[in-house]
């Protein structure tokens, strides 16, 4: 944080990111303190620490991107390294098992607590890789195509519906921007997708909650929305009733691990409910209104101002959209890796759409080495 503040430009726009984050962080501390004084258990300060750290990451990355947008390349390279490392761990585990088809992959996948956490990561990596296929060249494009194939394999193999839905969104989003002028690359993407689906059938797992077929099968009981949501609908309704009981300041950190209605849950699988449940409607409204306004600004710049060529804006908006899909069904704002990737995407949109452009600066004075004289 200190480093980001030191290198942060003095333009007013950067103070907006830090100001927004500071307001949210102060609200989170106040919410948890009130819950703690009221005797609400657990009122987890560990959860406060994690949430506030991720919020400040948005400000830190916004500051750093404003000084040198090339830092995006290093972060993406780190994410690729994580994807390839995850792949290595998967194959090492698979070929070390006597009967991998009967193994408990839901809770036993290496490097992730649950396979749905893997789904959140690889769906984000799928979009990043897809973006790299169309907005990079040379060795990075080759690495992106490999990353796309691996990510598509894991999305299909793991069978998470949110991951599959976000993949469809990613493909449609990139297709709208590139289909008409880069059909040769799209042909490679289609072939890589088909190959990934076939490989996923080779690594068959005897579990009805995995595989691409799960997208069309609803194994839980009940009917209507409860059946379609695999039991999440009742969890969401329960969360809404809890929010109504303490609407302003919420119940404090990690409350759902105590009041859950299903023993295997620790969060409500919906970020739009998780934030106001823990920190109240005041903090929740500030947080989600900021996210929606920022994403809306990115979409406006991309489609209304026709900034299709600004590859970092495409990356920020598309990756943010992928994570928002997961926010509707999974615990993005409850887990470190997806929350960090979400903040990365928002910081990218913020820095690209808010930093003064060269054309704007030119009206205010001569430019020397990219800065106003």
Coordinates of C-alpha atoms in Angstrom, one line a residue:
X1 CA 0.0 0.0 0.0
X2 CA 2.8 2.4 0.8
X3 CA 4.6 1.6 -2.5
X4 CA 1.4 2.2 -4.4
X5 CA 0.8 5.5 -2.7
X6 CA 4.4 6.7 -3.3
X7 CA 4.2 5.9 -7.1
X8 CA 0.6 7.1 -7.3
X9 CA 0.0 10.0 -9.6
X10 CA -1.3 13.2 -8.1
X11 CA -4.2 13.6 -10.4
X12 CA -7.5 13.7 -8.6
X13 CA -8.8 10.5 -10.2
X14 CA -6.5 8.2 -8.3
X15 CA -7.8 9.6 -5.0
X16 CA -11.3 8.3 -6.0
X17 CA -10.1 4.6 -5.9
X18 CA -8.4 5.1 -2.5
X19 CA -11.4 7.1 -1.1
X20 CA -13.9 4.4 -2.2
X21 CA -11.8 1.6 -0.7
X22 CA -11.3 3.6 2.5
X23 CA -15.0 4.1 3.0
X24 CA -15.8 0.4 2.4
X25 CA -13.0 -0.7 4.8
X26 CA -14.1 1.7 7.5
X27 CA -17.7 0.5 7.1
X28 CA -16.6 -3.2 7.4
X29 CA -14.6 -2.4 10.6
X30 CA -17.6 -0.6 12.1
X31 CA -20.0 -3.4 11.1
X32 CA -17.9 -6.1 12.6
X33 CA -17.3 -4.0 15.8
X34 CA -21.1 -3.5 16.3
X35 CA -21.7 -7.2 15.8
X36 CA -18.9 -8.1 18.2
X37 CA -20.3 -5.7 20.9
X38 CA -23.8 -7.2 20.4
X39 CA -22.4 -10.7 21.1
X40 CA -22.9 -12.0 17.6
X41 CA -20.6 -15.1 17.0
X42 CA -18.2 -15.4 15.3
X43 CA -17.8 -11.7 14.2
X44 CA -14.6 -12.9 12.6
X45 CA -11.7 -10.4 12.4
X46 CA -9.9 -12.8 10.1
X47 CA -12.7 -12.3 7.6
X48 CA -12.5 -8.5 8.1
X49 CA -8.7 -8.7 7.3
X50 CA -9.2 -10.7 4.2
X51 CA -12.1 -8.6 2.8
X52 CA -10.3 -5.3 3.5
X53 CA -7.1 -6.6 2.0
X54 CA -8.8 -7.4 -1.3
X55 CA -10.6 -4.0 -1.4
X56 CA -7.3 -2.2 -1.0
X57 CA -5.8 -4.4 -3.7
X58 CA -8.1 -2.6 -6.1
X59 CA -6.6 0.7 -5.1
X60 CA -3.0 -0.6 -5.1
X61 CA -3.4 -2.0 -8.7
X62 CA -5.2 1.1 -9.9
X63 CA -2.3 3.2 -8.7
X64 CA 0.3 0.9 -10.2
X65 CA -1.5 0.6 -13.6
X66 CA -1.8 4.3 -13.8
X67 CA 2.0 4.6 -13.7
X68 CA 2.9 1.6 -15.9
X69 CA 0.2 -0.4 -17.6
X70 CA 2.8 -2.9 -18.6
X71 CA 2.5 -4.4 -15.1
X72 CA -0.6 -6.1 -16.4
X73 CA 1.7 -8.4 -18.4
X74 CA 3.5 -9.6 -15.2
X75 CA 0.3 -10.3 -13.4
X76 CA -1.1 -12.3 -16.3
X77 CA 2.2 -14.2 -16.5
X78 CA 1.8 -15.0 -12.9
X79 CA -1.7 -16.3 -13.4
X80 CA -0.5 -18.5 -16.4
X81 CA 2.2 -19.9 -14.1
X82 CA -0.5 -20.8 -11.6
X83 CA -2.6 -22.5 -14.3
X84 CA 0.3 -24.6 -15.5
X85 CA 1.3 -25.5 -11.9
X86 CA -2.3 -26.5 -11.2
X87 CA -2.2 -28.7 -14.3
X88 CA 1.0 -30.4 -13.2
X89 CA -0.4 -31.1 -9.8
X90 CA -3.6 -32.6 -11.3
X91 CA -1.7 -35.0 -13.6
X92 CA 0.7 -36.0 -10.8
X93 CA -2.3 -36.9 -8.6
X94 CA -4.3 -38.6 -11.3
X95 CA -1.5 -41.0 -12.4
X96 CA -0.6 -41.7 -8.8
X97 CA -4.0 -43.1 -8.0
X98 CA -4.9 -46.8 -8.5
X99 CA -8.5 -45.9 -9.4
X100 CA -8.8 -42.2 -10.2
X101 CA -12.4 -42.5 -11.4
X102 CA -13.5 -43.4 -7.8
X103 CA -11.4 -40.7 -6.1
X104 CA -13.2 -37.9 -4.3
X105 CA -12.4 -35.1 -6.6
X106 CA -14.9 -32.7 -5.1
X107 CA -12.9 -32.3 -1.9
X108 CA -9.7 -33.9 -2.9
X109 CA -8.4 -31.8 -5.8
X110 CA -4.9 -30.5 -5.0
X111 CA -4.4 -26.8 -4.3
X112 CA -8.1 -26.0 -3.9
X113 CA -10.4 -26.7 -0.9
X114 CA -13.3 -27.6 -3.3
X115 CA -13.5 -28.3 -7.0
X116 CA -15.8 -25.3 -7.4
X117 CA -12.9 -23.1 -6.3
X118 CA -10.9 -24.7 -9.2
X119 CA -13.8 -23.9 -11.5
X120 CA -13.7 -20.2 -10.5
X121 CA -10.0 -20.0 -11.2
X122 CA -10.0 -21.9 -14.5
X123 CA -13.0 -20.0 -15.9
X124 CA -11.2 -16.7 -15.2
X125 CA -8.1 -18.2 -16.9
X126 CA -10.2 -19.3 -19.8
X127 CA -11.1 -15.7 -20.6
X128 CA -7.6 -14.4 -20.0
X129 CA -6.3 -17.1 -22.3
X130 CA -9.0 -16.4 -24.9
X131 CA -8.1 -12.7 -24.7
X132 CA -4.4 -13.5 -25.2
X133 CA -5.2 -15.5 -28.3
X134 CA -6.7 -12.5 -30.0
X135 CA -4.9 -9.5 -28.4
X136 CA -1.3 -10.8 -28.4
X137 CA 1.2 -12.3 -30.8
X138 CA 4.2 -14.6 -31.0
X139 CA 5.1 -16.8 -28.1
X140 CA 2.5 -15.2 -25.8
X141 CA -0.3 -16.1 -28.3
X142 CA 1.0 -19.8 -28.3
X143 CA 1.0 -19.9 -24.5
X144 CA -2.5 -18.4 -24.5
X145 CA -3.8 -21.0 -26.8
X146 CA -2.3 -23.7 -24.6
X147 CA -3.8 -22.0 -21.6
X148 CA -7.2 -21.8 -23.3
X149 CA -7.1 -25.6 -24.0
X150 CA -6.2 -26.4 -20.4
X151 CA -8.8 -24.1 -19.0
X152 CA -11.5 -25.4 -21.3
X153 CA -10.6 -28.9 -20.3
X154 CA -10.9 -28.1 -16.6
X155 CA -14.2 -26.2 -17.0
X156 CA -15.8 -29.2 -18.8
X157 CA -14.2 -31.8 -16.6
X158 CA -15.1 -30.2 -13.3
X159 CA -18.7 -29.7 -14.4
X160 CA -19.4 -26.4 -12.5
X161 CA -22.4 -24.7 -14.0
X162 CA -21.3 -21.2 -13.1
X163 CA -18.0 -22.0 -14.8
X164 CA -19.8 -23.2 -17.9
X165 CA -22.1 -20.2 -18.0
X166 CA -19.2 -17.8 -17.6
X167 CA -17.3 -19.7 -20.4
X168 CA -20.3 -19.1 -22.7
X169 CA -20.3 -15.4 -21.7
X170 CA -16.6 -15.2 -22.4
X171 CA -16.9 -16.8 -25.8
X172 CA -19.8 -14.6 -26.9
X173 CA -18.1 -11.4 -25.6
X174 CA -14.9 -12.0 -27.5
X175 CA -16.8 -13.2 -30.6
X176 CA -18.7 -9.9 -30.8
X177 CA -15.5 -8.0 -30.8
X178 CA -13.3 -10.2 -33.0
X179 CA -15.3 -12.7 -35.1
X180 CA -15.6 -10.6 -38.2
X181 CA -11.9 -10.0 -38.6
X182 CA -10.0 -12.9 -36.9
X183 CA -11.9 -16.0 -38.1
X184 CA -8.6 -18.0 -38.6
X185 CA -7.9 -17.7 -34.9
X186 CA -11.5 -18.6 -34.1
X187 CA -11.0 -21.8 -36.1
X188 CA -8.1 -22.7 -33.9
X189 CA -10.2 -21.9 -30.8
X190 CA -13.0 -24.2 -32.0
X191 CA -10.6 -27.0 -32.7
X192 CA -8.9 -26.6 -29.3
X193 CA -12.4 -26.6 -27.6
X194 CA -13.4 -29.8 -29.3
X195 CA -10.0 -31.4 -28.3
X196 CA -10.5 -30.3 -24.7
X197 CA -14.0 -31.8 -24.5
X198 CA -12.7 -35.1 -25.9
X199 CA -9.8 -35.2 -23.4
X200 CA -12.2 -34.5 -20.6
X201 CA -14.1 -37.7 -21.5
X202 CA -10.8 -39.6 -21.3
X203 CA -10.3 -38.5 -17.7
X204 CA -13.7 -39.9 -16.7
X205 CA -14.8 -39.6 -13.1
X206 CA -17.6 -41.6 -11.6
X207 CA -19.4 -38.7 -10.1
X208 CA -22.7 -37.2 -11.3
X209 CA -21.7 -33.7 -10.1
X210 CA -18.8 -33.6 -12.6
X211 CA -18.5 -33.5 -16.3
X212 CA -20.3 -31.4 -19.0
X213 CA -23.4 -33.5 -18.7
X214 CA -24.1 -32.0 -15.3
X215 CA -25.1 -28.7 -17.0
X216 CA -28.2 -30.4 -18.1
X217 CA -28.9 -32.5 -15.0
X218 CA -30.3 -31.3 -11.7
X219 CA -29.6 -33.9 -9.1
X220 CA -31.1 -32.3 -6.0
X221 CA -34.6 -32.8 -4.9
X222 CA -37.4 -30.2 -4.9
X223 CA -38.9 -28.4 -7.8
X224 CA -38.9 -25.0 -9.6
X225 CA -36.1 -22.6 -8.7
X226 CA -34.9 -24.9 -5.9
X227 CA -34.3 -27.7 -8.4
X228 CA -32.7 -25.5 -11.0
X229 CA -30.4 -23.9 -8.5
X230 CA -29.3 -27.2 -6.9
X231 CA -30.7 -26.2 -3.6
X232 CA -29.3 -22.7 -3.5
X233 CA -32.7 -21.0 -3.7
X234 CA -33.6 -21.9 -0.1
X235 CA -30.1 -20.7 1.0
X236 CA -30.6 -17.4 -0.7
X237 CA -34.0 -16.9 0.9
X238 CA -32.6 -17.7 4.3
X239 CA -29.8 -15.2 3.7
X240 CA -32.4 -12.5 2.8
X241 CA -34.3 -13.2 6.0
X242 CA -31.1 -12.8 8.0
X243 CA -30.3 -9.5 6.2
X244 CA -33.8 -8.3 7.1
X245 CA -33.1 -9.0 10.8
X246 CA -30.0 -6.8 10.9
X247 CA -30.3 -4.6 7.7
X248 CA -28.0 -1.6 8.4
X249 CA -24.8 -3.0 9.8
X250 CA -25.1 -6.8 9.2
X251 CA -24.0 -9.8 11.3
X252 CA -20.3 -9.5 11.1
X253 CA -17.6 -11.7 9.4
X254 CA -18.2 -15.3 8.7
X255 CA -21.6 -15.4 10.2
X256 CA -23.1 -17.9 7.8
X257 CA -20.7 -20.7 9.1
X258 CA -22.8 -20.6 12.3
X259 CA -26.3 -20.0 11.1
X260 CA -26.2 -22.1 7.9
X261 CA -29.1 -24.3 7.0
X262 CA -26.9 -26.9 5.1
X263 CA -24.0 -28.4 7.0
X264 CA -21.6 -28.3 4.1
X265 CA -21.9 -24.6 3.6
X266 CA -19.8 -21.8 5.0
X267 CA -21.1 -19.0 2.7
X268 CA -24.3 -18.3 0.8
X269 CA -23.0 -18.9 -2.8
X270 CA -24.1 -15.4 -3.8
X271 CA -21.8 -12.4 -3.5
X272 CA -24.7 -9.9 -3.8
X273 CA -26.1 -11.4 -0.6
X274 CA -22.9 -12.3 1.1
X275 CA -21.6 -8.7 1.4
X276 CA -24.8 -7.2 3.0
X277 CA -25.2 -10.3 5.1
X278 CA -21.9 -9.8 6.8
X279 CA -21.4 -6.0 6.6
X280 CA -24.9 -4.6 6.2
X281 CA -26.9 -2.9 3.5
X282 CA -24.9 0.4 3.9
X283 CA -21.5 -1.2 3.1
X284 CA -23.2 -3.6 0.6
X285 CA -24.8 -0.8 -1.3
X286 CA -21.6 1.2 -1.5
X287 CA -19.6 -1.8 -2.6
X288 CA -21.9 -3.2 -5.2
X289 CA -23.0 0.2 -6.6
X290 CA -19.3 1.0 -7.1
X291 CA -18.7 -2.2 -8.9
X292 CA -21.8 -1.9 -11.1
X293 CA -21.1 1.8 -12.0
X294 CA -17.5 0.9 -12.8
X295 CA -18.4 -2.0 -15.0
X296 CA -21.1 0.1 -16.7
X297 CA -18.5 2.7 -17.4
X298 CA -16.2 0.1 -19.0
X299 CA -19.1 -1.2 -21.2
X300 CA -19.9 2.4 -22.2
X301 CA -16.3 3.1 -23.2
X302 CA -16.0 -0.2 -25.0
X303 CA -19.2 -0.2 -27.1
X304 CA -20.5 3.5 -27.2
X305 CA -17.0 5.1 -27.6
X306 CA -15.9 2.1 -29.7
X307 CA -12.6 1.4 -27.8
X308 CA -12.4 -2.1 -29.3
X309 CA -8.6 -1.7 -29.8
X310 CA -7.9 -1.0 -26.2
X311 CA -6.9 -4.5 -25.2
X312 CA -6.6 -3.8 -21.5
X313 CA -10.2 -2.4 -21.5
X314 CA -11.4 -5.6 -23.2
X315 CA -9.6 -7.7 -20.6
X316 CA -10.9 -5.7 -17.7
X317 CA -14.6 -5.7 -18.8
X318 CA -14.6 -9.3 -20.0
X319 CA -12.8 -10.7 -16.9
X320 CA -15.0 -8.6 -14.6
X321 CA -18.1 -10.0 -16.4
X322 CA -16.9 -13.6 -15.9
X323 CA -16.4 -13.0 -12.2
X324 CA -19.8 -11.3 -11.8
X325 CA -21.4 -14.5 -13.2
X326 CA -19.6 -16.4 -10.5
X327 CA -20.7 -13.8 -7.9
X328 CA -24.3 -14.8 -8.6
X329 CA -23.7 -18.5 -7.8
X330 CA -20.5 -18.9 -5.9
X331 CA -18.4 -17.3 -3.1
X332 CA -16.2 -15.0 -5.2
X333 CA -16.1 -12.4 -2.4
X334 CA -15.5 -15.1 0.2
X335 CA -12.4 -16.7 -1.2
X336 CA -8.9 -15.2 -1.8
X337 CA -8.0 -16.2 -5.4
X338 CA -11.3 -15.3 -7.2
X339 CA -11.7 -12.1 -5.2
X340 CA -8.1 -11.0 -6.1
X341 CA -8.8 -11.7 -9.8
X342 CA -12.1 -9.7 -9.5
X343 CA -10.2 -6.8 -8.0
X344 CA -7.6 -7.0 -10.8
X345 CA -10.3 -6.8 -13.4
X346 CA -12.0 -3.8 -11.7
X347 CA -8.6 -1.9 -11.3
X348 CA -7.9 -2.5 -14.9
X349 CA -11.3 -1.0 -16.0
X350 CA -10.8 1.9 -13.6
X351 CA -7.3 2.8 -14.7
X352 CA -8.2 2.6 -18.5
X353 CA -11.4 4.5 -18.3
X354 CA -10.5 7.2 -15.7
X355 CA -7.0 8.2 -16.4
X356 CA -6.8 11.3 -18.6
X357 CA -6.1 10.5 -22.3
X358 CA -3.4 12.1 -24.3
X359 CA -6.0 14.1 -26.2
X360 CA -7.5 15.5 -23.0
X361 CA -4.1 16.4 -21.7
X362 CA -3.1 18.1 -24.9
X363 CA -5.8 20.8 -24.3
X364 CA -4.3 21.7 -20.9
X365 CA -0.7 22.3 -21.9
X366 CA 2.3 20.8 -23.7
X367 CA 3.3 17.3 -23.0
X368 CA 6.8 16.3 -22.2
X369 CA 7.6 12.6 -21.9
X370 CA 3.9 11.8 -21.4
X371 CA 3.3 14.3 -18.7
X372 CA 2.0 17.9 -18.5
X373 CA 4.7 20.5 -18.5

